[in-house]
CSV table of C-alpha atoms in Angstrom, one decimal:
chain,number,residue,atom,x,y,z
A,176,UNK,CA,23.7,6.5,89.4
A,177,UNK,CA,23.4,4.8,92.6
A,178,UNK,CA,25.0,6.9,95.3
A,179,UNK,CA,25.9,4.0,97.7
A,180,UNK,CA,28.5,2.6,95.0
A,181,UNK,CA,29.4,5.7,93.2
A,182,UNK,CA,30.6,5.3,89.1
A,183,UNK,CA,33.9,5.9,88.1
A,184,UNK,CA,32.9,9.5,86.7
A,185,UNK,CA,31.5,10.0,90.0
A,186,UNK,CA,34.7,9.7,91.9
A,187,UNK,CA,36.7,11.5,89.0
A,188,UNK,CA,34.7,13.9,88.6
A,189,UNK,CA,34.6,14.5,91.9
A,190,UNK,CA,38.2,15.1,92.2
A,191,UNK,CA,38.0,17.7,89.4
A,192,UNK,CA,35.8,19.5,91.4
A,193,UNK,CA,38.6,19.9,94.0
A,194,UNK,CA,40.8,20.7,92.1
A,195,UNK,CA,38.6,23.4,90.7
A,196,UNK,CA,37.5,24.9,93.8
A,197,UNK,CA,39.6,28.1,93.4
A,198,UNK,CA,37.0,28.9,90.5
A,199,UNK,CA,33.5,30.6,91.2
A,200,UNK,CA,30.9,28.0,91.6
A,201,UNK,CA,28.9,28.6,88.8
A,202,UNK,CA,32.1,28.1,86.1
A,203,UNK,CA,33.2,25.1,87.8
A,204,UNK,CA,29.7,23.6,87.5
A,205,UNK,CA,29.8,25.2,83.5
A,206,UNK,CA,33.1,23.0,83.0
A,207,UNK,CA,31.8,19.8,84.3
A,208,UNK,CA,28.6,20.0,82.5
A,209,UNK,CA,30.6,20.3,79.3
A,210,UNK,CA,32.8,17.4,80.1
A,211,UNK,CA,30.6,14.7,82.0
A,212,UNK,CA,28.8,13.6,78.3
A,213,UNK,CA,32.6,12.5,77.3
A,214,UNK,CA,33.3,10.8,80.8
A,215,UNK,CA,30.0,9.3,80.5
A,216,UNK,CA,30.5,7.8,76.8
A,217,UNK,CA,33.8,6.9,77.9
A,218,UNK,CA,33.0,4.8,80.8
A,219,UNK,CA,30.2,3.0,78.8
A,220,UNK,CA,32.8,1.9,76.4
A,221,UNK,CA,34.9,0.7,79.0
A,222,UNK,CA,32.2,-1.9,79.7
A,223,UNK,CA,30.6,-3.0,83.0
A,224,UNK,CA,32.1,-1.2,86.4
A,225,UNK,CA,35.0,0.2,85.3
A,226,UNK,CA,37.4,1.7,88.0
A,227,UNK,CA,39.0,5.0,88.2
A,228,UNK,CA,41.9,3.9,87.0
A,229,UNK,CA,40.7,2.8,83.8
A,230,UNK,CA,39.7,6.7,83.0
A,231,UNK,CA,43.0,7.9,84.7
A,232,UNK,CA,45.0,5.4,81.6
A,233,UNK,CA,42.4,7.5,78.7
A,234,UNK,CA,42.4,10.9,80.1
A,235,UNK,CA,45.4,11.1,82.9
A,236,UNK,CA,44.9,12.2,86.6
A,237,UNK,CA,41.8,14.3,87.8
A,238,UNK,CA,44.6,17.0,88.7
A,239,UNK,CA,46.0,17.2,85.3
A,240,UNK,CA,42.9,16.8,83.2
A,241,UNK,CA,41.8,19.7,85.5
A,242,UNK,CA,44.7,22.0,84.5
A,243,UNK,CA,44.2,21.4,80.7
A,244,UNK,CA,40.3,22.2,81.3
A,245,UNK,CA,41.8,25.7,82.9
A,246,UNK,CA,43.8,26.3,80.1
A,247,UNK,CA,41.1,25.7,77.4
A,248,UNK,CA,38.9,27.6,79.0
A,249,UNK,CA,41.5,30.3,79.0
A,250,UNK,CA,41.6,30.4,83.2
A,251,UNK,CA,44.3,31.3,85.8
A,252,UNK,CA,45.9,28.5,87.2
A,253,UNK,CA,45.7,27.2,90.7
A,254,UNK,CA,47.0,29.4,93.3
A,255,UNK,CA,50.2,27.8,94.9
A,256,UNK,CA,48.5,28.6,98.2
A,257,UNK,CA,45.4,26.7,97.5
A,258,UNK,CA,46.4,24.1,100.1
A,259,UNK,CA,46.3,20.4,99.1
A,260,UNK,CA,43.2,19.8,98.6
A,261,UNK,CA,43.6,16.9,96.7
A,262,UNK,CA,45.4,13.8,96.2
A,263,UNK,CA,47.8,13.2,93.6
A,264,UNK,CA,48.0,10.3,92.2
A,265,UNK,CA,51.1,8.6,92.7
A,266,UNK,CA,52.1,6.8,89.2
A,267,UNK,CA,54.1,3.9,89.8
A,268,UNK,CA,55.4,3.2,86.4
A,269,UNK,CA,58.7,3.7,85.4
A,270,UNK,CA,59.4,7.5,84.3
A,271,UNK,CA,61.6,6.3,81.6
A,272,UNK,CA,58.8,5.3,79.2
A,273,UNK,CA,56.9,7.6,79.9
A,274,UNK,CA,59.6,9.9,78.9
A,275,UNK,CA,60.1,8.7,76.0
A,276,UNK,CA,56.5,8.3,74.8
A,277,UNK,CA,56.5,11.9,75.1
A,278,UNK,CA,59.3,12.9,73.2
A,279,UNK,CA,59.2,10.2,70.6
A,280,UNK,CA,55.8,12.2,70.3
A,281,UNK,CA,57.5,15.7,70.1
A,282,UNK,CA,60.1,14.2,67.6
A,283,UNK,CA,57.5,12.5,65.1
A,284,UNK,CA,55.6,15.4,65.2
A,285,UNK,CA,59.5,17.3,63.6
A,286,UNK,CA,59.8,14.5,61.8
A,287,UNK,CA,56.4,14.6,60.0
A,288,UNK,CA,56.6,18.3,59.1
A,289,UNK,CA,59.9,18.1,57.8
A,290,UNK,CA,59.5,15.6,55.4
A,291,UNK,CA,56.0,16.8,54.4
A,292,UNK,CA,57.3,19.9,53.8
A,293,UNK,CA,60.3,18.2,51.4
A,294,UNK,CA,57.7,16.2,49.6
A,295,UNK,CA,55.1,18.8,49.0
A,296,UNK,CA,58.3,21.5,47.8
A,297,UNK,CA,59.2,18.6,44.9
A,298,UNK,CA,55.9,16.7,44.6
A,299,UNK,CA,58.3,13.5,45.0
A,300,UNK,CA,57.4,10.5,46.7
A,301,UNK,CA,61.3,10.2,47.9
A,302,UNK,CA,61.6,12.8,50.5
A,303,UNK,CA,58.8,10.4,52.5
A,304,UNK,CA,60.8,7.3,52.5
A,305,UNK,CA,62.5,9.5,55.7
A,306,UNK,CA,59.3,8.4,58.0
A,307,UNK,CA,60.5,5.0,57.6
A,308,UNK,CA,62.8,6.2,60.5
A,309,UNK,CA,60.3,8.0,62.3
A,310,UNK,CA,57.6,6.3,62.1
A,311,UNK,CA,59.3,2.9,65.0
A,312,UNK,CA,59.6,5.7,67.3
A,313,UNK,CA,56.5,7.0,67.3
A,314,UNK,CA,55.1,2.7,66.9
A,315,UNK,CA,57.0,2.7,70.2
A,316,UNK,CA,54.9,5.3,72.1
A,317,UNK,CA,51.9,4.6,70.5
A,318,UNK,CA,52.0,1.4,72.3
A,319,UNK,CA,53.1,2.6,75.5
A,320,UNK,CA,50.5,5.4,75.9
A,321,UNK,CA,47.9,2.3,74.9
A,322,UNK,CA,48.9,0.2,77.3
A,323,UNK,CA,49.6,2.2,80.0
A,324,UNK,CA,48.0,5.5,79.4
A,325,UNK,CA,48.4,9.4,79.6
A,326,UNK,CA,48.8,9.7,83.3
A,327,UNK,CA,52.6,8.8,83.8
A,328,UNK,CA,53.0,11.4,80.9
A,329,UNK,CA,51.1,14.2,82.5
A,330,UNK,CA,53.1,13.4,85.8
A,331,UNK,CA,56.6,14.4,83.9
A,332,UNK,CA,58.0,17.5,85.3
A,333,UNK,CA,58.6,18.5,81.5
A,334,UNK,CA,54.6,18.4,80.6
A,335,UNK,CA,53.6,20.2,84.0
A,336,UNK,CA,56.1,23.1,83.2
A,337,UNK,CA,54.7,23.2,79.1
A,338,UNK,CA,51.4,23.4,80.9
A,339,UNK,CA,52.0,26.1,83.2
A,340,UNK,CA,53.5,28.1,80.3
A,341,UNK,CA,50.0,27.3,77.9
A,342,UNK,CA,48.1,28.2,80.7
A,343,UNK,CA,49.8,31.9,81.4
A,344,UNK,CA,50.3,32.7,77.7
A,345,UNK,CA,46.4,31.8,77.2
A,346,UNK,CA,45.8,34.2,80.3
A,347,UNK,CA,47.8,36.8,78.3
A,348,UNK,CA,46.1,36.7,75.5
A,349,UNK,CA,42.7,37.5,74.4
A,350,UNK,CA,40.8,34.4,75.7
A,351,UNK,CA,37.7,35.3,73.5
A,352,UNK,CA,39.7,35.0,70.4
A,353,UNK,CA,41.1,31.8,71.4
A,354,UNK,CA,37.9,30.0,71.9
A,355,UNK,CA,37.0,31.3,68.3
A,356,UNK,CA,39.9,29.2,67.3
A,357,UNK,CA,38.6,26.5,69.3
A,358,UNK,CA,35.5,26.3,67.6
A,359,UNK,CA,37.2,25.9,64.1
A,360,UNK,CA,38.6,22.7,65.7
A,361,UNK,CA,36.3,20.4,63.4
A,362,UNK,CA,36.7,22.2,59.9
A,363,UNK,CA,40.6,21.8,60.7
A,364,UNK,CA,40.2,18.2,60.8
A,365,UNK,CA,38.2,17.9,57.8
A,366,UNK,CA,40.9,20.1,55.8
A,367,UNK,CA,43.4,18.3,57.1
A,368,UNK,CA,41.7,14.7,55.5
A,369,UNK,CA,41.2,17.1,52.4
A,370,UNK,CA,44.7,18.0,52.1
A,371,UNK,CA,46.3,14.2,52.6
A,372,UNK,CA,43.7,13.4,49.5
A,373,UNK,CA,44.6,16.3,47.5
A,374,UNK,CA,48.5,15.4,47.7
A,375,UNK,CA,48.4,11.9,48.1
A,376,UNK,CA,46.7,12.7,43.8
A,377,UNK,CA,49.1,14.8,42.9
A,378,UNK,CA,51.9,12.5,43.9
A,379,UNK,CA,49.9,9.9,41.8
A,380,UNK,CA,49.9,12.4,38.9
A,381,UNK,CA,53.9,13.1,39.1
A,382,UNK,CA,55.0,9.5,39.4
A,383,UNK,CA,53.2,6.1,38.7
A,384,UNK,CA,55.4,4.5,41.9
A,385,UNK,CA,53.2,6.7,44.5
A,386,UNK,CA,49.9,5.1,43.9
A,387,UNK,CA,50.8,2.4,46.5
A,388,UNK,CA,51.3,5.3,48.8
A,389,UNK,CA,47.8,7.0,48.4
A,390,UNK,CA,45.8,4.2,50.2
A,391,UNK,CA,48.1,5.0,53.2
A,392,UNK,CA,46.8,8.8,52.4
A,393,UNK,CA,43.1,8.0,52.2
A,394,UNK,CA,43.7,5.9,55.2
A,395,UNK,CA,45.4,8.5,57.3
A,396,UNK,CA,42.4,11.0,56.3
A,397,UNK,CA,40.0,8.7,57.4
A,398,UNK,CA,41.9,8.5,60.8
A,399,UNK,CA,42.2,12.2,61.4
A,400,UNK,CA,38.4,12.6,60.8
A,401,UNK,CA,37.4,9.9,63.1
A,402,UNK,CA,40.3,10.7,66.1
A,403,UNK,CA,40.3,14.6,65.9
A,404,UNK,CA,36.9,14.9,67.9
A,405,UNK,CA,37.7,12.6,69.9
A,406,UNK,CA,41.1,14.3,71.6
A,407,UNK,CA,39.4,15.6,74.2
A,408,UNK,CA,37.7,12.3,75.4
A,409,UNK,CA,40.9,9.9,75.2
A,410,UNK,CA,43.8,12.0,75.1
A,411,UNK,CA,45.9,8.8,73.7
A,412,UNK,CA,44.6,9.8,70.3
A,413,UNK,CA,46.7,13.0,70.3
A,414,UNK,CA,49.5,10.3,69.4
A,415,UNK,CA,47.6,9.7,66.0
A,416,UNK,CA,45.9,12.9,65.6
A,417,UNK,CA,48.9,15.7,66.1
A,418,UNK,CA,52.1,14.1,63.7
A,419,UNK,CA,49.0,13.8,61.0
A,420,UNK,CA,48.4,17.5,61.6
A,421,UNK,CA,52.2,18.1,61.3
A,422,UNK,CA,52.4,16.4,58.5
A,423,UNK,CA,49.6,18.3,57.0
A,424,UNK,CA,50.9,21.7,58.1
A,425,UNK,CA,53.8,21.0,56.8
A,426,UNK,CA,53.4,19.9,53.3
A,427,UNK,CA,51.0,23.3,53.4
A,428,UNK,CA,54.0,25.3,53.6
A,429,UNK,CA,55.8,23.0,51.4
A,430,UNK,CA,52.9,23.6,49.2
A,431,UNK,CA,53.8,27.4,49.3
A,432,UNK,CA,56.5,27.3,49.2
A,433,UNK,CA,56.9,25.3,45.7
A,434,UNK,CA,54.1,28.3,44.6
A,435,UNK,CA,56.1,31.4,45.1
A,436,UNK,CA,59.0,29.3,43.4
A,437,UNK,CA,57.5,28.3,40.4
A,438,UNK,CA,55.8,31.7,40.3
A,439,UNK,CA,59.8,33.6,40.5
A,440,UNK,CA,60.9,31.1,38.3
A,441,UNK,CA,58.4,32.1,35.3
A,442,UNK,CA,58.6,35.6,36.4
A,443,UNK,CA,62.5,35.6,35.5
A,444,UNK,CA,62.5,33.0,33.0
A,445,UNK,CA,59.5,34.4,31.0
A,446,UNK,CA,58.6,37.5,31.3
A,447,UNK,CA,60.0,40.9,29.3
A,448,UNK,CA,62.9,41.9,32.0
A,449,UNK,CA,65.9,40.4,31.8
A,450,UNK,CA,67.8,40.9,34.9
A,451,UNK,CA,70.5,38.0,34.1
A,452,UNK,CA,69.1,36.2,37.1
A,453,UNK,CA,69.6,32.0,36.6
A,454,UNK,CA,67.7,30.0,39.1
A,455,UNK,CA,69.8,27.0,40.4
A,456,UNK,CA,67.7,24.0,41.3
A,457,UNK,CA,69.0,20.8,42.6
A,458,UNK,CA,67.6,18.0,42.8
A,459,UNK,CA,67.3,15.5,46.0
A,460,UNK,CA,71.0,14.2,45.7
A,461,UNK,CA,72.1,17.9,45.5
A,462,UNK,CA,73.0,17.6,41.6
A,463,UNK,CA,72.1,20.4,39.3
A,464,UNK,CA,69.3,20.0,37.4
A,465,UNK,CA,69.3,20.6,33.8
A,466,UNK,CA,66.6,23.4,32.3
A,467,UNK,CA,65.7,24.5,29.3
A,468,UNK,CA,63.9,27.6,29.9
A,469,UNK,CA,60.9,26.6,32.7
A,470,UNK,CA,61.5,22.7,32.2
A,471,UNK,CA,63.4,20.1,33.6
A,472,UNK,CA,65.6,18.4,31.1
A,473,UNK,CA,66.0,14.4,31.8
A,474,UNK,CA,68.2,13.1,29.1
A,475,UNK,CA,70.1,14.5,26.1
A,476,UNK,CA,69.8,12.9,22.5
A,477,UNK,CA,72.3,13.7,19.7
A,478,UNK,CA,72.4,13.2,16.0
A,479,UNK,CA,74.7,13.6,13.3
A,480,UNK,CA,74.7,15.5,10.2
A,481,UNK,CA,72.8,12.6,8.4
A,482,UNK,CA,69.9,12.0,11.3
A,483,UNK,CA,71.9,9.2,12.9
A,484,UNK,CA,72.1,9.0,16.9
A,485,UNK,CA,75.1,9.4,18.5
A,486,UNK,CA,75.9,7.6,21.6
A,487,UNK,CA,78.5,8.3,24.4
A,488,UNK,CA,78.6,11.8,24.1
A,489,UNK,CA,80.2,14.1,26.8
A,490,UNK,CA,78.7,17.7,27.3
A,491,UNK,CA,80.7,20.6,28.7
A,492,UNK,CA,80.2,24.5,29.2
A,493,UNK,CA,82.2,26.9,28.2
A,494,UNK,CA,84.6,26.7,31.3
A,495,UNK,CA,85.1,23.2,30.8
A,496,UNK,CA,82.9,21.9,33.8
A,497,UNK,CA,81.3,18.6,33.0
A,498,UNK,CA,77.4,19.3,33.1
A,499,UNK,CA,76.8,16.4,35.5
A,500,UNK,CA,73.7,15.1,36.6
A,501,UNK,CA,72.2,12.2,38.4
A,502,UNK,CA,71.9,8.5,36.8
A,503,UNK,CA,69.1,6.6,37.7
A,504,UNK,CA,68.8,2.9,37.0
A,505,UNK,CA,66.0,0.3,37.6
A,506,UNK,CA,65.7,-1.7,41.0
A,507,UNK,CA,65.0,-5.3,39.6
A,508,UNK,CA,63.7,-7.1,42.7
A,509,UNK,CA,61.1,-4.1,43.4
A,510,UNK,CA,60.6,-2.2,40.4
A,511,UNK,CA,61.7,1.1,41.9
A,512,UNK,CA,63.7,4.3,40.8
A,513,UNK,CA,67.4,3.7,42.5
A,514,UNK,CA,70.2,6.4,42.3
A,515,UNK,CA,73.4,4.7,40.5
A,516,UNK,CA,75.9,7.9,40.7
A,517,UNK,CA,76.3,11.1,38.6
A,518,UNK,CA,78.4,12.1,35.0
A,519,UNK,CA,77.9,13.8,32.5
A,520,UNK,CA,77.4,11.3,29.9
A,521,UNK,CA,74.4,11.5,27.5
A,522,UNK,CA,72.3,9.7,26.5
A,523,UNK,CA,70.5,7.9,29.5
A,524,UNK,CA,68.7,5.1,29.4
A,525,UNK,CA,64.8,5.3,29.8
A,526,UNK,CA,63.4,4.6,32.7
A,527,UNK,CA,59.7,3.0,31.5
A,528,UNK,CA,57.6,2.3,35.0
A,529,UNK,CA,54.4,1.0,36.0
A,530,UNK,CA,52.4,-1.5,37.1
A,531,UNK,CA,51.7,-5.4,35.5
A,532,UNK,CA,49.4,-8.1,36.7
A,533,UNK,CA,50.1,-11.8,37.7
A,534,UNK,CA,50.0,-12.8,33.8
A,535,UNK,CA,53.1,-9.9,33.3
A,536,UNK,CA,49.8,-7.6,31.6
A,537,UNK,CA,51.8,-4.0,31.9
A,538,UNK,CA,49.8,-0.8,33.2
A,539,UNK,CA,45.9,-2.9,33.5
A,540,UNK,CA,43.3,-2.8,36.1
A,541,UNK,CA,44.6,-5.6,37.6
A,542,UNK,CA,47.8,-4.3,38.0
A,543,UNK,CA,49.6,-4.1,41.3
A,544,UNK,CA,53.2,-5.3,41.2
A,545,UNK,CA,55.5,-2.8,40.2
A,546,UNK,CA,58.2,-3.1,37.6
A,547,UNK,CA,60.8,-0.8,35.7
A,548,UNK,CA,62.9,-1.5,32.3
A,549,UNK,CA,65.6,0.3,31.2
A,550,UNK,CA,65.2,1.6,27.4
A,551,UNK,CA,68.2,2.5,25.2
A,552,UNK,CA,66.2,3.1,22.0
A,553,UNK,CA,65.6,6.6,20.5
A,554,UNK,CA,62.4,7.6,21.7
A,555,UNK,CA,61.7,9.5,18.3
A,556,UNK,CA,63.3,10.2,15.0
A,557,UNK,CA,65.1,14.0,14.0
A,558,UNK,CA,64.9,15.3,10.7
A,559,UNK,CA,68.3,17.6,10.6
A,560,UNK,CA,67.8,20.6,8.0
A,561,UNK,CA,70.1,20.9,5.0
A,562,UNK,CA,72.0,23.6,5.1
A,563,UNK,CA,72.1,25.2,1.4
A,564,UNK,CA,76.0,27.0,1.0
A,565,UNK,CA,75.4,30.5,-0.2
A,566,UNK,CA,75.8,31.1,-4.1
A,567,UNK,CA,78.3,32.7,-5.3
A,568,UNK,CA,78.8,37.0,-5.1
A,569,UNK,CA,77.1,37.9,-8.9
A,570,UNK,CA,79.8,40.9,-8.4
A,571,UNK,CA,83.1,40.0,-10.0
A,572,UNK,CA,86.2,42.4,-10.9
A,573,UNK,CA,87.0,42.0,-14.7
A,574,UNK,CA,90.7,40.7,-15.5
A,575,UNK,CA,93.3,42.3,-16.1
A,576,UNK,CA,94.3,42.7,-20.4
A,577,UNK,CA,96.6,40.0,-21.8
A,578,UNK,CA,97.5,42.7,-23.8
A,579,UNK,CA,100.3,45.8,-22.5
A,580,UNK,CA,99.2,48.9,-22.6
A,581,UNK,CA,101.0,50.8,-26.3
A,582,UNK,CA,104.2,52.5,-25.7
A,583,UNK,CA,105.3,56.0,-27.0
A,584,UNK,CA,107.8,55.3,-29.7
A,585,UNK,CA,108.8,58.5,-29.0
A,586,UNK,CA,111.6,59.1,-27.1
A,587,UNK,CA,111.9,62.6,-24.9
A,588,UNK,CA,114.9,63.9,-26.5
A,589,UNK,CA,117.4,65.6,-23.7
């Protein structure tokens, strides 16, 4: 590095320095040793003589990249009355993007663990149609912290006072065990790619519809992988890297969740104590779902006395509550699963999904357009058992004489 025209990492690194001077000398010079590979790598990538501000858009301002390096590395933060040693850079942006690139961030990352969490409790690929309304918001910050960077977000009075409270609760706390954490950093991301696989298969395995969601799954795990080192060189991945984590965390718990339920549910259905306990599961439209014992009942088929199915039946309980449940019917233009209402008239028609090629081949290789036909047919035939009247009781009273019993021609005389 020439010293007459100093590099971009130069001057940045430089104003770390300042604003690191309240350290001892030898941990400041331990912190910029661990970061100037990163700033180095960067600045290559950024192609011939970058400028400052080019790193300022990755990483924010030397200031604030400075107080995240405190906090990681589990130090006090900068004494009010260190004096200004440095200069702040002055972002002239407007502070309404910048405010919203930073929440939309804050609510994708809610958005993504809640609906994780949903689809992971029912292994349905419906609860994640709900990131269709997250996922313009976060599109929306992406490409404001891309085109304009992290340092108008670190400036917001909002991120300086979250920082301030990571930086005293890490000075709190045991700073030995939370740079053991630290270093599980890269075995989180490679569970977390593990995870989207792993439930992106079982989605596959529960409905036919969600294998045109587990390329987006493979995809996102390939992403997490590749942008999870990377966070600490270009903190504009955090926008891909945390909602995925989110997401992960929360279909985890989901995951649980669905765990200790089915577990209860066997427990009480199942075992040899009979506590009277029923569960009462709903499904997504808040209808009760029917069961028979640990299983889900779908449809109802009747037959008559002869074997014959009977159609347009209407099933009650004992109270004379309808036993409603949902209706499902068949979205012709995509070939999806659509909600139509809810009764309590049985049977349904069969839902038969898939996939079918250009030449209408259902369910090949070649598939990849969806489709769905509703079925009315009896899906199999019931043989009704004869029931045999009981014979006749073998015990019978004899009947009474035809004949009267002889009278005494005598009469009593008085």
């Amino acid at each position: 590095m020439s010293t007459q025209n100093p590099t971009a990492v130069r001057v940045y690194l430089a104003r770390v320095r300042s604003a690191l001077a309240d350290l001892p000398e030898s941990e400041v010079e331990e912190i910029l040793e661990d970061v100037r590979p990163h700033l180095a790598e960067m600045e290559a990538e950024l192609g011939d003589n970058p400028k400052v501000d080019a790193l300022i858009e990755r990483l924010g301002s030397p200031e604030s990249y400075a107080a995240e390096l405190r906090a990681s590395g589990g130090y006090p933060p900068r004494p009010a009355d260190a004096g200004d040693k440095t200069t702040v850079l002055k972002v002239k942006t407007g502070i309404g993007g910048a405010r919203f690139a930073f929440w939309g961030l804050v609510f994708s990352v809610g958005g993504f663990a809640l609906f994780g969490f949903a689809a992971a409790v029912w292994v349905r690929v419906e609860p994640l149609l709900g990131l269709l309304f997250v996922a313009p918001v976060l599109a929306i910050s992406v490409a404001y912290v891309v085109r304009k960077g992290v340092a108008p977000i670190a400036e917001l009075p909002e991120v300086v006072k979250l920082r301030e409270i990571a930086t005293s609760f890490q000075k709190d706390r045991n700073s030995k065990g939370l740079n053991y954490f630290r270093t599980l950093k890269p075995a989180w991301w490679v569970l977390c790619a593990a995870v989207l696989v792993v439930f992106g298969l079982l989605l596959v395995l529960r409905d036919t519809e969600a294998v045109l969601l587990l390329p987006l799954m493979l995809l996102a795990a390939v992403a997490v992988v590749w942008a999870g080192p990377k966070l600490k060189a270009d903190r504009r991945l955090l926008w891909l890297a945390v909602p995925i984590s989110a997401f992960v965390i929360g279909s985890m718990l989901g995951g649980a969740g669905a765990a200790v339920d089915l577990i209860a549910k066997r427990s009480y259905g199942g075992g040899s104590y009979n506590s009277g306990y029923t569960p009462n599961y709903n499904d997504n439209y808040g209808n009760p779902q029917l069961m028979y014992g640990s299983q889900d009942v779908e449809n109802i088929y009747a037959f008559d006395a002869e074997g014959k199915p009977l159609t347009e039946i209407y099933l009650y309980d004992e109270n004379g509550r309808p036993l409603s449940t949902t209706r499902y019917a068949c979205e012709r233009s995509t070939g999806e699963k659509r909600r139509i209402g809810d009764d309590n008239r049985y049977p349904r028609p069969r839902l038969e999904r898939g996939v079918q090629d250009h030449d209408g081949n259902l369910n090949g290789y070649n598939g990849y357009r969806s489709y769905c036909l509703e079925r009315t047919d009896v899906p199999f035939s019931a043989a009704i058992p004869k029931i045999t009247p009981a014979p006749p009781s073998t015990t019978a009273q004899a009947p009474p004489s035809s004949q009267a019993p002889p009278s005494n021609s005598t009469q009593p005389t008085r």
